[in-house]
mmCIF file of C-alpha atoms and ligand atoms in Angstrom:
data_model
loop_
_atom_site.group_PDB
_atom_site.id
_atom_site.type_symbol
_atom_site.label_atom_id
_atom_site.label_comp_id
_atom_site.label_asym_id
_atom_site.label_seq_id
_atom_site.Cartn_x
_atom_site.Cartn_y
_atom_site.Cartn_z
ATOM 1 C CA MET A 1 17.406 15.357 -9.727
ATOM 2 C CA ARG A 2 14.417 16.373 -7.623
ATOM 3 C CA LYS A 3 14.908 19.300 -5.255
ATOM 4 C CA LYS A 4 13.856 18.494 -1.699
ATOM 5 C CA ILE A 5 10.902 20.356 -0.248
ATOM 6 C CA VAL A 6 10.294 20.750 3.461
ATOM 7 C CA ALA A 7 7.029 22.364 4.520
ATOM 8 C CA GLY A 8 5.925 23.260 8.014
ATOM 9 C CA ASN A 9 2.217 22.743 8.622
ATOM 10 C CA TRP A 10 1.475 25.003 11.557
ATOM 11 C CA LYS A 11 -2.111 23.652 11.756
ATOM 12 C CA MET A 12 -4.319 25.773 14.087
ATOM 13 C CA ASN A 13 -1.403 27.271 16.008
ATOM 14 C CA LYS A 14 0.060 30.772 16.442
ATOM 15 C CA THR A 15 -1.817 34.035 16.725
ATOM 16 C CA PRO A 16 -0.624 36.787 14.354
ATOM 17 C CA LYS A 17 1.737 38.117 17.018
ATOM 18 C CA GLU A 18 3.109 34.671 17.802
ATOM 19 C CA ALA A 19 3.487 34.004 14.064
ATOM 20 C CA MET A 20 5.724 37.056 13.727
ATOM 21 C CA GLU A 21 7.886 35.779 16.580
ATOM 22 C CA LEU A 22 8.216 32.321 15.033
ATOM 23 C CA VAL A 23 9.073 33.720 11.598
ATOM 24 C CA ALA A 24 11.662 36.078 13.100
ATOM 25 C CA MET A 25 13.251 33.169 14.976
ATOM 26 C CA LEU A 26 13.366 30.810 11.989
ATOM 27 C CA LYS A 27 13.872 32.860 8.871
ATOM 28 C CA ASP A 28 17.646 33.267 9.038
ATOM 29 C CA LYS A 29 18.237 29.774 10.351
ATOM 30 C CA VAL A 30 16.855 27.762 7.416
ATOM 31 C CA ASP A 31 19.020 27.045 4.404
ATOM 32 C CA THR A 32 16.974 27.737 1.295
ATOM 33 C CA ASP A 33 19.773 27.114 -1.215
ATOM 34 C CA ASN A 34 19.344 23.378 -1.435
ATOM 35 C CA VAL A 35 15.807 22.882 -0.187
ATOM 36 C CA ASP A 36 12.474 24.514 -1.008
ATOM 37 C CA VAL A 37 11.090 25.752 2.303
ATOM 38 C CA VAL A 38 7.422 26.513 2.951
ATOM 39 C CA PHE A 39 5.533 27.800 5.999
ATOM 40 C CA CYS A 40 1.884 26.687 5.785
ATOM 41 C CA VAL A 41 0.238 29.099 8.164
ATOM 42 C CA PRO A 42 -3.325 29.713 9.393
ATOM 43 C CA ALA A 43 -5.287 31.928 6.980
ATOM 44 C CA ILE A 44 -5.270 34.958 9.247
ATOM 45 C CA ASN A 45 -1.466 34.897 9.305
ATOM 46 C CA ILE A 46 -0.948 34.712 5.548
ATOM 47 C CA LEU A 47 -0.655 38.443 4.804
ATOM 48 C CA PRO A 48 1.648 39.357 7.700
ATOM 49 C CA VAL A 49 3.836 36.278 7.144
ATOM 50 C CA VAL A 50 4.163 36.986 3.398
ATOM 51 C CA ASP A 51 5.267 40.469 4.372
ATOM 52 C CA ALA A 52 7.700 39.265 7.026
ATOM 53 C CA LEU A 53 9.307 36.816 4.576
ATOM 54 C CA LYS A 54 9.928 39.364 1.818
ATOM 55 C CA GLY A 55 13.533 39.190 0.711
ATOM 56 C CA THR A 56 13.879 35.522 1.744
ATOM 57 C CA ASN A 57 13.325 32.406 -0.364
ATOM 58 C CA ILE A 58 10.843 30.958 2.089
ATOM 59 C CA ALA A 59 7.418 30.492 0.505
ATOM 60 C CA VAL A 60 4.085 30.826 2.250
ATOM 61 C CA GLY A 61 1.462 28.119 2.038
ATOM 62 C CA ALA A 62 -2.210 27.960 3.006
ATOM 63 C CA GLN A 63 -3.758 24.973 4.760
ATOM 64 C CA ASN A 64 -7.005 24.922 2.795
ATOM 65 C CA VAL A 65 -8.923 26.640 0.003
ATOM 66 C CA TYR A 66 -12.422 26.437 -1.485
ATOM 67 C CA PHE A 67 -12.924 25.186 -5.034
ATOM 68 C CA GLU A 68 -15.308 27.909 -6.254
ATOM 69 C CA GLU A 69 -14.137 31.276 -7.582
ATOM 70 C CA SER A 70 -16.351 33.466 -5.388
ATOM 71 C CA GLY A 71 -19.875 33.762 -4.050
ATOM 72 C CA ALA A 72 -22.109 32.793 -1.174
ATOM 73 C CA TYR A 73 -19.816 30.392 0.687
ATOM 74 C CA THR A 74 -19.680 31.844 4.172
ATOM 75 C CA GLY A 75 -16.410 31.248 5.935
ATOM 76 C CA GLU A 76 -14.451 30.031 2.929
ATOM 77 C CA ILE A 77 -11.396 31.492 1.201
ATOM 78 C CA SER A 78 -11.086 31.508 -2.589
ATOM 79 C CA PRO A 79 -8.087 30.516 -4.698
ATOM 80 C CA ALA A 80 -7.860 34.057 -6.140
ATOM 81 C CA MET A 81 -7.656 35.508 -2.634
ATOM 82 C CA LEU A 82 -4.746 33.228 -1.780
ATOM 83 C CA GLU A 83 -2.992 33.876 -5.067
ATOM 84 C CA GLU A 84 -3.238 37.635 -4.698
ATOM 85 C CA ALA A 85 -2.034 37.437 -1.095
ATOM 86 C CA GLY A 86 1.201 35.825 -2.255
ATOM 87 C CA VAL A 87 0.516 32.195 -1.359
ATOM 88 C CA LYS A 88 2.582 29.684 -3.363
ATOM 89 C CA TYR A 89 1.460 26.337 -1.916
ATOM 90 C CA VAL A 90 -1.832 24.993 -0.602
ATOM 91 C CA VAL A 91 -2.182 21.880 1.548
ATOM 92 C CA VAL A 92 -5.160 19.856 0.404
ATOM 93 C CA GLY A 93 -6.717 16.645 1.666
ATOM 94 C CA HIS A 94 -4.927 16.585 4.988
ATOM 95 C CA SER A 95 -6.245 13.700 7.093
ATOM 96 C CA GLU A 96 -7.461 16.164 9.723
ATOM 97 C CA ARG A 97 -9.583 17.906 7.111
ATOM 98 C CA ARG A 98 -10.856 14.574 5.811
ATOM 99 C CA GLU A 99 -11.751 13.482 9.348
ATOM 100 C CA TYR A 100 -13.180 16.676 10.877
ATOM 101 C CA PHE A 101 -14.271 18.777 7.899
ATOM 102 C CA ALA A 102 -15.721 16.294 5.439
ATOM 103 C CA GLU A 103 -12.965 16.554 2.828
ATOM 104 C CA THR A 104 -13.368 13.766 0.287
ATOM 105 C CA ASP A 105 -11.342 12.484 -2.660
ATOM 106 C CA GLU A 106 -13.777 14.373 -4.884
ATOM 107 C CA THR A 107 -13.356 17.750 -3.166
ATOM 108 C CA VAL A 108 -9.603 17.171 -3.024
ATOM 109 C CA ASN A 109 -9.598 16.743 -6.798
ATOM 110 C CA LYS A 110 -11.659 19.916 -7.345
ATOM 111 C CA LYS A 111 -9.316 21.881 -5.087
ATOM 112 C CA VAL A 112 -6.153 20.530 -6.745
ATOM 113 C CA LYS A 113 -7.450 21.736 -10.117
ATOM 114 C CA LYS A 114 -8.336 25.200 -8.787
ATOM 115 C CA ILE A 115 -5.004 25.609 -7.037
ATOM 116 C CA LEU A 116 -3.156 24.838 -10.276
ATOM 117 C CA GLU A 117 -5.417 27.180 -12.245
ATOM 118 C CA HIS A 118 -4.345 29.932 -9.874
ATOM 119 C CA ASN A 119 -0.634 29.262 -10.308
ATOM 120 C CA MET A 120 -0.124 27.745 -6.879
ATOM 121 C CA THR A 121 1.237 24.324 -5.956
ATOM 122 C CA PRO A 122 -1.025 21.790 -4.261
ATOM 123 C CA ILE A 123 0.520 19.707 -1.485
ATOM 124 C CA MET A 124 -1.895 16.805 -1.786
ATOM 125 C CA CYS A 125 -1.997 14.567 1.273
ATOM 126 C CA CYS A 126 -2.745 10.868 1.457
ATOM 127 C CA GLY A 127 -2.288 8.253 4.127
ATOM 128 C CA GLU A 128 -3.806 5.203 5.757
ATOM 129 C CA THR A 129 -5.235 4.549 9.197
ATOM 130 C CA LEU A 130 -3.656 2.034 11.546
ATOM 131 C CA GLU A 131 -6.597 -0.291 10.933
ATOM 132 C CA GLN A 132 -6.004 -0.230 7.171
ATOM 133 C CA ARG A 133 -2.327 -0.971 7.712
ATOM 134 C CA GLU A 134 -3.146 -3.896 9.975
ATOM 135 C CA LEU A 135 -5.482 -5.258 7.311
ATOM 136 C CA GLY A 136 -2.685 -4.942 4.753
ATOM 137 C CA ILE A 137 -4.728 -2.698 2.462
ATOM 138 C CA GLU A 138 -2.651 0.479 2.860
ATOM 139 C CA ILE A 139 -1.135 0.476 -0.615
ATOM 140 C CA GLU A 140 -4.446 -0.170 -2.325
ATOM 141 C CA PHE A 141 -6.069 2.608 -0.279
ATOM 142 C CA ILE A 142 -3.337 5.151 -1.029
ATOM 143 C CA ARG A 143 -3.305 4.275 -4.734
ATOM 144 C CA THR A 144 -7.006 5.136 -4.837
ATOM 145 C CA GLN A 145 -6.528 8.422 -2.962
ATOM 146 C CA VAL A 146 -3.772 9.458 -5.375
ATOM 147 C CA LYS A 147 -5.688 8.441 -8.501
ATOM 148 C CA CYS A 148 -8.838 10.267 -7.384
ATOM 149 C CA GLY A 149 -6.917 13.364 -6.298
ATOM 150 C CA LEU A 150 -5.198 13.667 -9.672
ATOM 151 C CA ALA A 151 -8.190 12.660 -11.827
ATOM 152 C CA GLY A 152 -8.457 14.699 -15.009
ATOM 153 C CA LEU A 153 -5.006 16.309 -14.720
ATOM 154 C CA SER A 154 -2.609 16.277 -17.654
ATOM 155 C CA ALA A 155 0.935 14.987 -17.147
ATOM 156 C CA GLU A 156 2.200 18.545 -17.235
ATOM 157 C CA GLU A 157 -0.202 19.527 -14.462
ATOM 158 C CA ALA A 158 0.501 16.416 -12.386
ATOM 159 C CA GLN A 159 4.228 17.211 -12.453
ATOM 160 C CA LYS A 160 3.553 20.417 -10.520
ATOM 161 C CA VAL A 161 1.758 18.660 -7.660
ATOM 162 C CA VAL A 162 3.585 17.753 -4.465
ATOM 163 C CA ILE A 163 2.231 14.593 -2.838
ATOM 164 C CA ALA A 164 2.564 14.173 0.921
ATOM 165 C CA TYR A 165 2.354 10.663 2.346
ATOM 166 C CA GLU A 166 1.193 10.958 5.936
ATOM 167 C CA PRO A 167 0.207 7.731 7.690
ATOM 168 C CA ILE A 168 -2.527 8.796 10.102
ATOM 169 C CA TRP A 169 -1.118 6.625 12.896
ATOM 170 C CA ALA A 170 2.137 8.600 12.754
ATOM 171 C CA ILE A 171 0.635 12.109 12.923
ATOM 172 C CA GLY A 172 1.227 13.881 16.220
ATOM 173 C CA THR A 173 1.807 10.561 17.972
ATOM 174 C CA GLY A 174 5.582 10.646 18.157
ATOM 175 C CA LYS A 175 5.395 7.328 16.297
ATOM 176 C CA THR A 176 7.282 7.824 13.020
ATOM 177 C CA ALA A 177 7.035 5.342 10.190
ATOM 178 C CA THR A 178 10.406 3.661 9.800
ATOM 179 C CA SER A 179 12.327 4.974 6.842
ATOM 180 C CA GLN A 180 11.692 1.613 5.140
ATOM 181 C CA GLN A 181 7.928 1.819 5.709
ATOM 182 C CA ALA A 182 7.836 5.401 4.433
ATOM 183 C CA GLU A 183 10.005 4.549 1.434
ATOM 184 C CA GLU A 184 7.832 1.575 0.536
ATOM 185 C CA ILE A 185 4.703 3.719 0.283
ATOM 186 C CA CYS A 186 6.432 6.653 -1.430
ATOM 187 C CA ALA A 187 7.782 4.197 -4.020
ATOM 188 C CA ALA A 188 4.265 2.793 -4.476
ATOM 189 C CA ILE A 189 2.954 6.325 -5.022
ATOM 190 C CA ARG A 190 5.635 6.939 -7.647
ATOM 191 C CA GLN A 191 4.600 3.682 -9.294
ATOM 192 C CA VAL A 192 0.964 4.871 -9.570
ATOM 193 C CA ILE A 193 2.180 8.095 -11.148
ATOM 194 C CA LYS A 194 4.206 6.053 -13.611
ATOM 195 C CA GLU A 195 1.170 3.963 -14.522
ATOM 196 C CA LEU A 196 -0.973 7.083 -14.982
ATOM 197 C CA TYR A 197 1.501 9.401 -16.674
ATOM 198 C CA GLY A 198 4.678 7.543 -17.631
ATOM 199 C CA ASP A 199 8.323 7.649 -16.609
ATOM 200 C CA LYS A 200 9.062 11.336 -16.945
ATOM 201 C CA THR A 201 6.233 12.495 -14.679
ATOM 202 C CA ALA A 202 7.075 9.799 -12.131
ATOM 203 C CA GLU A 203 10.670 10.966 -12.170
ATOM 204 C CA VAL A 204 9.939 14.659 -11.522
ATOM 205 C CA ILE A 205 6.961 14.627 -9.153
ATOM 206 C CA ARG A 206 7.936 15.269 -5.548
ATOM 207 C CA ILE A 207 6.718 13.065 -2.715
ATOM 208 C CA GLN A 208 7.064 14.098 0.911
ATOM 209 C CA TYR A 209 6.758 12.060 4.058
ATOM 210 C CA GLY A 210 4.893 13.457 7.065
ATOM 211 C CA GLY A 211 4.185 12.104 10.534
ATOM 212 C CA SER A 212 6.344 12.889 13.582
ATOM 213 C CA VAL A 213 9.273 14.125 11.501
ATOM 214 C CA ASN A 214 11.852 15.665 13.850
ATOM 215 C CA GLY A 215 15.417 16.893 13.977
ATOM 216 C CA LYS A 216 16.673 13.387 14.689
ATOM 217 C CA ASN A 217 14.897 11.306 12.057
ATOM 218 C CA ALA A 218 14.764 13.776 9.136
ATOM 219 C CA ALA A 219 18.158 12.941 7.613
ATOM 220 C CA GLU A 220 17.448 9.217 7.460
ATOM 221 C CA LEU A 221 13.953 9.686 6.019
ATOM 222 C CA PHE A 222 15.043 12.245 3.423
ATOM 223 C CA ALA A 223 17.912 10.011 2.309
ATOM 224 C CA MET A 224 15.476 7.436 0.952
ATOM 225 C CA GLU A 225 15.301 7.223 -2.812
ATOM 226 C CA ASN A 226 11.634 8.147 -3.162
ATOM 227 C CA ILE A 227 11.272 10.629 -0.296
ATOM 228 C CA ASP A 228 11.756 14.201 -1.473
ATOM 229 C CA GLY A 229 11.340 16.024 1.818
ATOM 230 C CA GLY A 230 8.782 16.328 4.561
ATOM 231 C CA LEU A 231 5.532 17.851 5.741
ATOM 232 C CA VAL A 232 6.194 18.704 9.356
ATOM 233 C CA GLY A 233 3.592 19.429 12.027
ATOM 234 C CA GLY A 234 4.624 19.825 15.666
ATOM 235 C CA ALA A 235 8.326 20.342 15.016
ATOM 236 C CA SER A 236 7.612 23.197 12.562
ATOM 237 C CA LEU A 237 6.597 25.390 15.498
ATOM 238 C CA LYS A 238 10.030 25.277 17.060
ATOM 239 C CA GLU A 239 13.665 26.011 16.308
ATOM 240 C CA GLU A 240 13.917 22.299 15.513
ATOM 241 C CA PHE A 241 12.337 23.063 12.133
ATOM 242 C CA ALA A 242 15.621 24.648 11.021
ATOM 243 C CA GLN A 243 17.422 21.438 11.966
ATOM 244 C CA ILE A 244 14.984 19.472 9.800
ATOM 245 C CA VAL A 245 15.423 21.787 6.814
ATOM 246 C CA ASN A 246 19.204 21.776 7.195
ATOM 247 C CA TYR A 247 19.305 18.000 7.714
HETATM 248 P P1 LIG B 301 3.326 15.892 13.133
HETATM 249 O O1 LIG B 301 4.657 16.238 12.525
HETATM 250 O O2 LIG B 301 2.976 16.749 14.324
HETATM 251 O O3 LIG B 301 3.195 14.425 13.399
HETATM 252 O O4 LIG B 301 2.212 16.260 12.047
HETATM 253 C C1 LIG B 301 2.357 15.781 10.764
HETATM 254 C C2 LIG B 301 1.365 16.445 9.907
HETATM 255 O O5 LIG B 301 0.186 16.177 9.974
HETATM 256 C C3 LIG B 301 1.836 17.473 8.967
HETATM 257 O O6 LIG B 301 0.851 17.835 8.076
#
């Protein structure tokens, strides 16, 4: 039985002071007994949020990492820095990073490997554009993203990865994929994992849905056979996030 995982992706929101307020508001409201809960916060908020969450079971995630150990990479943050700061999860390959910051399947793969090497869990994102969906090539496209992202990983390593299916047309638009649409793609992702690694890995790997998840639609989405939780943007910045976690 896969444990559900609900992660809030704060994106570029909340100053350190505002982050403390949000954590204080949410931390006692989310039920962490039955669900793994993660706050993926902006880099500058990692240390104070780790500190503020001590004594809870809420994990802290980063939204990006660089794939080199250290050196002349101005502006980047290394996997060792995140690990030492207490980060447990790292979002990688989010569509916003692919679109605005030149993330590619190849850099996603390098980052996934580094994150695992540093004992953290990658939340590896994939998802199609509206145009790709209209052309009927969404499954083919997502299969490729998943295969490239996991390239070179052993089954044991792949089992630790969380995959987030986020259709780009559903992100921040208020337009959620129907639970059937989301389930169809999450099942297709599990099928790719099965082809690459066999039944056991396909059975244990966790697949989230993301894209306009809210307090109203979470229960129906998370009830689907192949959906193991959510990656939540806008609604993770509000009290509504507790409703989603406690669906
Ligand atoms: P929204 O929940 O705001 O649509 O964002 C989804 C997302 O991109 C999470 O990573």
